[in-house]
Amino acid sequence: MTPVTSTDPDGVDTVERRLPLSRELIISAAVAFVDSHGLSALTMRGLGKELGVEAMSLYRYVNGREDLLEGIVESMVSELHLNPDTVEPLNGWQAYLQWLAHGVRRIEQEHPAVFPLIATRHPAAPWLRPPLRSLRVVEDFLSELISRGFTDESAIAAYRAFSSFLLGHLLLEAAARTAESDIVDSLGHAEIASAGAESSITAFPQVCRLGTRLSEDHSDSEFEASLENMLDRLDRTLAH
Amino acid sequence: MTPVTSTDPDGVDTVERRLPLSRELIISAAVAFVDSHGLSALTMRGLGKELGVEAMSLYRYVNGREDLLEGIVESMVSELHLNPDTVEPLNGWQAYLQWLAHGVRRIEQEHPAVFPLIATRHPAAPWLRPPLRSLRVVEDFLSELISRGFTDESAIAAYRAFSSFLLGHLLLEAAARTAESDIVDSLGHAEIASAGAESSITAFPQVCRLGTRLSEDHSDSEFEASLENMLDRLDRTLAH
DNA sequence: ACCTGAACACCGTTCAAGT
DNA sequence: ACCTGAACACCGTTCAAGT
């Protein structure tokens, strides 16, 4: 029997070995693992080691790797409803969509390395559009809008526009955020350099001139402005 | 020596073995492979077999799997400028952005299974935003807009908004398109069914009621309308 | 009941060796 | 010059066996 809390036999401090292995524990360990090591490093064997257990043990709680990834996605979206400090507002569909958008964005910001999983895993159903991968969320979305004066058609159109908006903005934001602490970053500079400093400045004058400004981060204000614009558009659709 | 065109030794008809192995040939074979078998099935060994060659031979022309994927992305975006029937228009930035948006969308529609690669591979540089992963394209974008009256800042803002828009819309469109011919499709129905027919109809009335309409495909008109809206927004930003 | 050892079929990748 | 065989270190996954 291994003790509940200890250092590795090798002397390396890893995650404490909380004994009662369970689906929830495995999934949250996987999220932490991806947060710090990236998605491509997530491996059944590696995750097992992180939990102080052999990879094969995981299969008792998780139906293979695909099921694990599905579990990660589900645990992420379910954070939307569990968050205590962000309670679903009751004053109108615009406030609701603002709340939902910021809730999803918060998840992306807390787990940028996990977000591509939410964004690109095949949806279970064609109408479950990433990043809103939950029946519960879609149901709330539709009923909120319909109860506030949207027709069926306009609620569906809003759902489509909203999910496209979130996906585009948050996926790019997540990519920018994970790139900072990545090896690929230096590769980017290498590419520019290898393109030839003198050839690139003649072939790509605008990119070179605006280089630093292109890299600036205005994601907060851009997100807010784009979201506002989208809500205005939905509002116009309603009035019309 | 294997003949240039033949059936497999096993009698199975595969891709003809064009002998002069090259980077271009390997990449285009990889694209065809992903188109028909999906991204997850693309394997160095599998691709080698498709080309009638051992996997190790590919390493002479391609710098490992990552480089192969990079090559696929590059070959896709370069189609933008090669397409004969879609010539870059000269009558204003709106026409240019329309042209560019439809060009990228065409690539997505022709290779929906490849598009996630374009969308989610780590950009080489932080300002190279998917799906516009080409220095050439970004340079054209900026110079076109700036020469038409955009300030540096507004051109950059337009670039950000444009790429977010494209990414969100096209990634969801590609997902819907590949889901049709996928195993996961039936899994979706299974999930609904396993949720319990009677429990889901009470817990998710709107989703159930709108189910068929939620699955309808209006991607053409939605794309056009959203694009139009975005161009209008950029126009307002300019006037202001 | 819960974990593991050993095994299987697959990966990407390297490199000396073949032709 | 171009391709391959054999090998290495890694995967996911299964299952009989241990405790």
XYZ file of C-alpha atoms (C1' of nucleotides) in Angstrom:
518
model
C 0.000 0.000 0.000
C 1.340 3.404 -0.965
C 0.818 6.232 1.506
C -1.755 8.880 0.691
C 0.832 11.652 0.608
C 4.469 11.123 -0.105
C 7.359 11.910 -2.363
C 8.160 9.648 -5.244
C 10.326 6.612 -4.631
C 12.803 8.399 -6.903
C 12.690 11.362 -4.595
C 10.862 13.504 -7.119
C 7.906 15.449 -5.788
C 4.916 14.833 -7.991
C 1.188 15.118 -7.470
C 0.267 13.483 -4.168
C -1.163 10.032 -4.593
C -4.715 10.323 -3.409
C -5.694 6.748 -3.335
C -9.318 6.475 -4.316
C -8.807 6.512 -8.069
C -11.964 7.665 -9.781
C -13.179 9.068 -13.072
C -13.328 12.594 -11.673
C -9.830 12.397 -10.214
C -8.411 11.053 -13.457
C -10.109 13.730 -15.538
C -9.032 16.594 -13.312
C -5.494 15.226 -13.283
C -5.624 15.100 -17.062
C -6.744 18.741 -17.232
C -3.894 19.786 -14.935
C -1.495 17.748 -17.038
C -2.592 19.398 -20.275
C -2.473 22.825 -18.647
C 1.170 22.399 -17.839
C 2.510 20.072 -20.521
C 0.249 20.617 -23.517
C -2.277 18.423 -25.220
C 0.171 16.422 -27.290
C 1.989 15.296 -24.139
C -1.142 13.748 -22.636
C -0.637 10.029 -22.706
C -2.336 7.188 -20.880
C 1.014 6.000 -19.612
C 2.194 9.456 -18.676
C -1.037 10.298 -16.904
C -0.826 7.035 -15.014
C 2.667 7.882 -13.834
C 1.469 11.313 -12.732
C -1.155 9.567 -10.606
C 1.355 7.053 -9.258
C -0.318 4.192 -11.019
C 0.168 2.037 -14.084
C -1.578 3.132 -17.269
C -3.711 0.003 -17.329
C -5.404 0.961 -14.087
C -7.050 3.939 -15.764
C -9.075 1.705 -18.015
C -11.230 0.696 -15.076
C -12.614 4.245 -14.816
C -12.237 5.579 -18.300
C -13.249 3.929 -21.516
C -9.968 4.474 -23.344
C -8.239 7.630 -24.430
C -11.096 9.004 -26.526
C -13.434 8.713 -23.575
C -10.906 10.527 -21.410
C -10.779 13.432 -23.856
C -14.578 13.486 -23.964
C -14.597 13.605 -20.180
C -12.216 16.555 -20.180
C -14.477 18.488 -22.532
C -17.529 17.699 -20.452
C -15.854 18.731 -17.219
C -14.826 22.040 -18.772
C -18.248 23.069 -20.012
C -19.882 21.981 -16.793
C -17.782 24.598 -14.994
C -20.101 27.126 -16.590
C -22.936 26.266 -14.244
C -20.898 25.508 -11.154
C -19.144 28.825 -10.890
C -20.474 30.560 -7.774
C -19.333 34.101 -8.517
C -20.964 34.197 -11.913
C -24.658 33.595 -11.517
C -26.846 33.458 -14.548
C -28.522 36.859 -14.830
C -32.246 37.333 -15.310
C -32.457 40.753 -16.901
C -32.798 40.139 -20.588
C -31.270 38.104 -23.343
C -28.420 40.517 -23.953
C -27.254 40.163 -20.370
C -27.611 36.398 -20.681
C -25.512 36.219 -23.838
C -22.919 38.510 -22.279
C -22.789 36.256 -19.254
C -22.490 33.120 -21.362
C -19.818 34.590 -23.619
C -17.691 35.694 -20.707
C -18.173 32.381 -18.959
C -16.849 30.455 -21.936
C -14.052 32.958 -22.351
C -13.061 32.466 -18.746
C -12.763 28.748 -19.297
C -10.566 29.400 -22.323
C -8.371 31.777 -20.358
C -7.953 29.391 -17.451
C -7.210 26.423 -19.709
C -5.925 27.721 -23.035
C -4.146 24.465 -23.805
C -7.369 22.512 -23.347
C -9.506 24.817 -25.450
C -8.528 23.375 -28.855
C -10.006 20.115 -27.609
C -13.336 21.793 -26.931
C -13.107 23.535 -30.258
C -12.174 20.752 -32.608
C -13.333 17.397 -31.296
C -16.132 16.069 -33.406
C -19.431 17.161 -31.888
C -21.674 14.370 -30.700
C -24.542 15.803 -32.731
C -24.529 18.154 -35.723
C -26.458 20.832 -33.797
C -24.115 20.737 -30.798
C -21.768 23.413 -32.053
C -18.438 24.007 -30.323
C -17.588 25.600 -28.046
C -21.130 25.177 -26.630
C -20.886 21.419 -26.247
C -23.635 20.734 -23.785
C -27.304 19.931 -24.171
C -27.985 21.915 -21.031
C -26.293 25.034 -22.354
C -28.011 24.839 -25.726
C -31.368 24.319 -24.058
C -30.819 27.337 -21.818
C -29.697 29.388 -24.791
C -32.758 28.644 -26.872
C -35.348 28.906 -24.124
C -33.866 32.156 -22.819
C -34.029 33.780 -26.232
C -37.408 32.400 -27.172
C -38.939 33.498 -23.881
C -37.588 36.990 -24.569
C -39.290 37.461 -27.883
C -37.125 35.569 -30.378
C -38.896 33.411 -32.922
C -37.721 29.829 -33.307
C -35.865 30.743 -36.452
C -34.171 33.827 -35.039
C -33.145 31.944 -31.883
C -31.545 29.250 -34.012
C -29.814 31.859 -36.162
C -28.566 33.572 -33.011
C -27.240 30.266 -31.683
C -25.308 29.703 -34.881
C -23.893 33.219 -35.010
C -23.011 33.138 -31.322
C -21.115 29.860 -31.474
C -19.189 30.877 -34.585
C -18.243 34.130 -32.916
C -17.025 32.462 -29.730
C -15.135 29.756 -31.545
C -13.203 32.104 -33.788
C -12.266 34.608 -31.132
C -11.435 32.213 -28.326
C -9.512 29.733 -30.407
C -7.243 32.485 -31.680
C -6.890 33.912 -28.210
C -5.994 30.517 -26.811
C -3.449 29.954 -29.560
C -1.797 33.281 -28.822
C -1.764 32.503 -25.125
C -0.178 29.072 -25.440
C 2.307 30.269 -28.063
C 3.981 32.567 -25.540
C 5.265 29.690 -23.464
C 6.062 27.428 -26.375
C 8.973 26.180 -28.368
C 7.216 27.107 -31.561
C 7.629 30.747 -30.641
C 11.324 30.709 -31.343
C 10.579 28.789 -34.523
C 8.525 31.742 -35.674
C 11.446 34.086 -35.374
C 13.611 31.512 -37.062
C 11.280 31.445 -40.053
C 11.397 35.203 -40.390
C 15.150 35.122 -40.088
C 15.568 32.233 -42.504
C 13.336 33.999 -45.033
C 16.242 36.370 -45.320
C 16.199 39.673 -43.486
C 16.749 41.687 -46.628
C 14.387 39.723 -48.870
C 11.543 39.828 -46.370
C 11.773 43.553 -45.849
C 11.329 44.142 -49.555
C 8.777 41.397 -50.174
C 6.717 42.079 -47.037
C 7.109 45.761 -46.208
C 3.792 46.178 -44.389
C 4.258 43.106 -42.257
C 7.748 44.253 -41.321
C 6.702 47.824 -40.664
C 3.738 46.776 -38.513
C 5.427 43.737 -37.009
C 5.449 44.837 -33.405
C 1.982 46.339 -33.566
C 0.641 43.147 -35.168
C 1.842 41.204 -32.168
C 0.216 43.471 -29.602
C -2.533 41.984 -27.521
C -5.853 43.803 -27.647
C -7.934 40.704 -27.104
C -9.977 42.176 -24.261
C -11.256 45.218 -26.101
C -11.597 43.338 -29.382
C -13.657 40.637 -27.757
C -15.953 43.146 -26.097
C -16.378 45.231 -29.232
C -17.043 42.229 -31.445
C -19.492 40.781 -28.953
C -21.303 44.090 -28.667
C -21.511 44.330 -32.432
C -22.949 40.851 -32.654
C -25.603 41.558 -30.040
C -26.563 44.719 -31.896
C -26.912 42.722 -35.050
C -29.161 40.202 -33.345
C -31.204 43.083 -31.967
C -31.667 44.529 -35.432
C -32.762 41.153 -36.691
C -35.400 41.070 -33.973
C -36.776 44.534 -34.678
C -36.878 43.947 -38.387
C 12.253 -1.470 -60.458
C 8.511 -1.099 -60.109
C 6.623 0.003 -63.195
C 5.258 3.534 -63.258
C 1.663 2.351 -63.406
C 0.511 -1.015 -62.126
C -1.716 -2.814 -59.712
C -0.385 -3.874 -56.338
C 1.475 -7.147 -56.050
C -1.463 -8.167 -53.876
C -3.792 -7.379 -56.747
C -5.255 -4.391 -54.950
C -5.577 -1.238 -57.010
C -4.021 1.657 -55.142
C -2.639 5.007 -56.202
C -0.381 4.506 -59.177
C 3.255 4.524 -58.243
C 4.659 7.556 -59.939
C 8.293 6.944 -59.362
C 9.990 10.264 -58.825
C 9.230 10.627 -55.136
C 9.338 14.275 -54.158
C 8.177 16.632 -51.458
C 5.295 17.869 -53.608
C 4.152 14.375 -54.477
C 4.277 13.269 -50.862
C 2.341 16.313 -49.674
C -0.359 16.030 -52.307
C -0.685 12.324 -51.556
C -1.052 13.217 -47.881
C -3.816 15.706 -48.679
C -5.666 13.096 -50.723
C -5.195 10.597 -47.923
C -6.630 12.948 -45.296
C -9.502 13.867 -47.600
C -10.603 10.277 -47.792
C -9.492 8.739 -44.496
C -9.393 11.614 -42.037
C -6.576 13.351 -40.265
C -6.138 10.809 -37.495
C -5.500 8.068 -40.028
C -2.554 9.885 -41.578
C 0.525 7.959 -40.626
C 4.029 7.926 -42.014
C 3.818 4.187 -42.523
C 0.338 4.348 -44.003
C 1.250 7.158 -46.364
C 4.327 5.236 -47.437
C 2.208 2.216 -48.277
C -0.160 4.444 -50.252
C 2.824 5.598 -52.283
C 4.152 2.066 -52.714
C 7.188 2.776 -50.604
C 8.466 2.131 -47.106
C 7.818 4.834 -44.525
C 11.514 5.511 -44.066
C 11.847 6.680 -47.645
C 9.672 9.704 -46.905
C 12.245 11.101 -44.513
C 14.478 11.972 -47.426
C 11.972 14.573 -48.644
C 10.126 15.523 -45.514
C 11.603 16.459 -42.200
C 9.430 14.166 -40.091
C 5.715 14.138 -39.482
C 5.460 17.689 -38.170
C 7.139 19.008 -41.276
C 4.725 17.000 -43.411
C 1.751 18.617 -41.662
C 3.349 22.026 -42.115
C 3.771 21.258 -45.782
C 0.114 20.332 -46.090
C -0.938 23.647 -44.557
C 1.374 25.577 -46.817
C 0.179 23.793 -49.928
C -3.426 24.555 -49.012
C -3.027 28.287 -48.494
C -0.894 28.612 -51.605
C -3.906 27.409 -53.620
C -5.359 30.838 -52.956
C -3.038 32.501 -55.421
C -2.838 29.721 -57.967
C -6.531 29.420 -58.692
C -7.056 30.615 -62.270
C -10.807 31.190 -62.150
C -10.635 33.440 -59.115
C -8.445 36.379 -59.882
C -7.769 38.936 -57.234
C -10.104 41.875 -57.925
C -8.970 45.462 -58.059
C -12.144 47.388 -57.328
C -11.935 48.256 -53.663
C -11.157 46.662 -50.341
C -14.630 45.234 -49.878
C -14.338 43.285 -53.096
C -10.880 42.152 -52.041
C -12.057 40.884 -48.665
C -15.028 39.182 -50.315
C -12.656 37.503 -52.720
C -10.294 36.418 -49.973
C -13.078 35.122 -47.735
C -14.584 33.056 -50.513
C -11.184 31.774 -51.524
C -10.472 30.451 -48.058
C -13.975 29.069 -47.800
C -13.477 27.221 -51.051
C -10.383 25.558 -49.669
C -12.335 24.532 -46.589
C -15.142 23.107 -48.695
C -12.791 21.170 -50.927
C -10.781 19.782 -48.007
C -12.965 19.885 -44.890
C -10.942 17.159 -43.199
C -7.735 19.133 -43.655
C -9.144 22.417 -42.431
C -8.751 21.712 -38.693
C -5.041 21.453 -39.382
C -4.987 24.925 -40.874
C -7.075 26.153 -37.990
C -5.336 24.694 -34.989
C -1.669 24.112 -35.700
C 0.446 26.516 -33.762
C 1.124 29.566 -35.906
C 4.759 30.182 -36.744
C 4.444 33.748 -35.486
C 1.934 35.312 -33.111
C 0.654 37.690 -35.795
C 0.146 34.927 -38.369
C -3.444 34.191 -37.435
C -5.180 31.082 -38.769
C -6.655 30.480 -41.212
C -4.545 33.149 -42.978
C -1.253 31.345 -42.486
C 0.883 32.969 -45.100
C 3.140 35.983 -45.043
C 2.131 36.717 -48.599
C -1.562 36.747 -47.766
C -1.119 38.929 -44.696
C 1.051 41.345 -46.651
C -1.562 41.598 -49.412
C -4.296 42.065 -46.840
C -2.569 44.938 -45.077
C -1.304 46.750 -48.145
C -4.640 46.458 -49.908
C -6.504 47.996 -46.989
C -3.924 50.654 -46.237
C -3.778 51.740 -49.872
C -7.572 52.105 -49.763
C -7.698 54.529 -46.896
C -7.306 52.370 -43.796
C -4.967 53.634 -41.107
C -2.352 51.228 -39.790
C -4.414 50.612 -36.690
C -7.693 50.048 -38.500
C -6.034 47.714 -40.992
C -4.643 45.654 -38.143
C -8.001 45.625 -36.398
C -9.629 44.540 -39.643
C -7.092 41.747 -40.024
C -7.888 40.478 -36.548
C -11.627 40.666 -36.997
C -11.441 39.052 -40.416
C -9.378 36.078 -39.296
C -11.558 35.453 -36.242
C -14.630 35.563 -38.436
C -13.238 33.129 -40.982
C -11.908 30.735 -38.386
C -15.154 30.446 -36.459
C -17.412 30.060 -39.443
C -15.272 27.756 -41.521
C -14.195 25.480 -38.701
C -17.808 24.851 -37.754
C -18.759 24.369 -41.376
C -15.930 21.894 -41.863
C -16.926 19.992 -38.726
C -20.502 19.707 -39.941
C -19.308 18.568 -43.342
C -17.007 15.832 -42.076
C -19.520 14.674 -39.457
C -21.947 13.595 -42.161
C -19.705 10.816 -43.375
C -18.467 9.827 -39.963
C -18.945 7.193 -37.342
C -19.425 9.840 -34.722
C -22.703 10.775 -36.326
C -24.437 7.655 -35.116
C -22.830 8.191 -31.722
C -24.694 11.463 -31.515
C -28.021 9.775 -31.921
C -26.943 7.139 -29.448
C -26.239 9.790 -26.842
C -29.656 11.308 -27.274
C -31.230 7.895 -27.105
C -29.226 6.806 -24.085
C -30.117 10.018 -22.268
C -33.568 8.485 -22.124
C -36.206 9.455 -24.615
C -38.660 10.539 -21.937
C -36.138 12.313 -19.693
C -34.608 14.306 -22.535
C -37.944 15.517 -23.833
C -38.774 16.979 -20.426
C -35.287 18.261 -19.593
C -34.553 19.661 -23.047
C -37.887 20.612 -24.601
C -36.556 23.331 -26.904
C -33.737 21.211 -28.234
C -36.162 18.364 -28.891
C -38.774 20.606 -30.462
C -36.243 22.330 -32.728
C -34.067 19.282 -33.279
C -34.565 18.905 -37.009
C -34.415 22.647 -37.653
C -31.213 22.901 -35.603
C -29.592 20.382 -37.926
C -30.536 22.201 -41.117
C -27.732 23.587 -43.172
C -27.917 27.299 -43.926
C -24.176 27.791 -44.060
C -24.195 29.589 -47.407
C -26.602 32.341 -46.459
C -25.228 32.601 -42.931
C -21.709 32.989 -44.204
C -22.700 35.685 -46.668
C -24.803 37.587 -44.159
C -22.149 37.454 -41.452
C -19.457 38.488 -43.883
C -21.566 41.381 -45.132
C -22.197 42.473 -41.568
C -18.509 42.394 -40.793
C -17.621 44.455 -43.840
C -20.255 47.002 -42.875
C -18.770 47.182 -39.425
C -15.311 47.810 -40.838
C -16.786 50.479 -43.077
C -18.358 52.238 -40.095
C -15.024 52.096 -38.304
C -13.425 53.818 -41.269
C -16.000 56.592 -41.539
C -15.927 57.256 -37.834
C -12.517 -5.118 -5.989
C -8.643 -3.091 -7.587
C -4.208 -3.005 -9.611
C -0.351 -5.041 -12.487
C 2.917 -7.809 -15.920
C 3.272 -9.329 -19.995
C 1.956 -9.158 -24.482
C 0.134 -7.341 -29.049
C -0.228 -4.306 -32.733
C 0.818 -0.148 -33.835
C 3.461 4.516 -33.946
C 7.741 8.016 -35.375
C 12.449 7.999 -36.173
C 17.460 6.702 -36.929
C 21.097 4.583 -39.295
C 23.948 1.317 -41.252
C 23.439 -1.426 -45.124
C 21.925 -2.609 -49.644
C 21.206 -1.597 -54.902
C 21.441 8.792 -55.145
C 17.726 6.516 -53.480
C 15.457 3.058 -50.937
C 15.203 -0.569 -47.167
C 15.777 -3.839 -42.802
C 16.427 -3.881 -38.495
C 16.223 -1.660 -34.386
C 14.762 1.680 -30.630
C 11.701 4.020 -27.769
C 7.392 5.021 -27.500
C 2.074 4.576 -28.023
C -3.106 2.479 -26.804
C -5.255 -1.523 -25.367
C -6.392 -6.367 -23.671
C -6.415 -9.934 -20.420
C -5.001 -13.334 -17.420
C -2.853 -13.137 -13.147
C -1.799 -11.303 -8.723
C -3.151 -9.135 -3.986
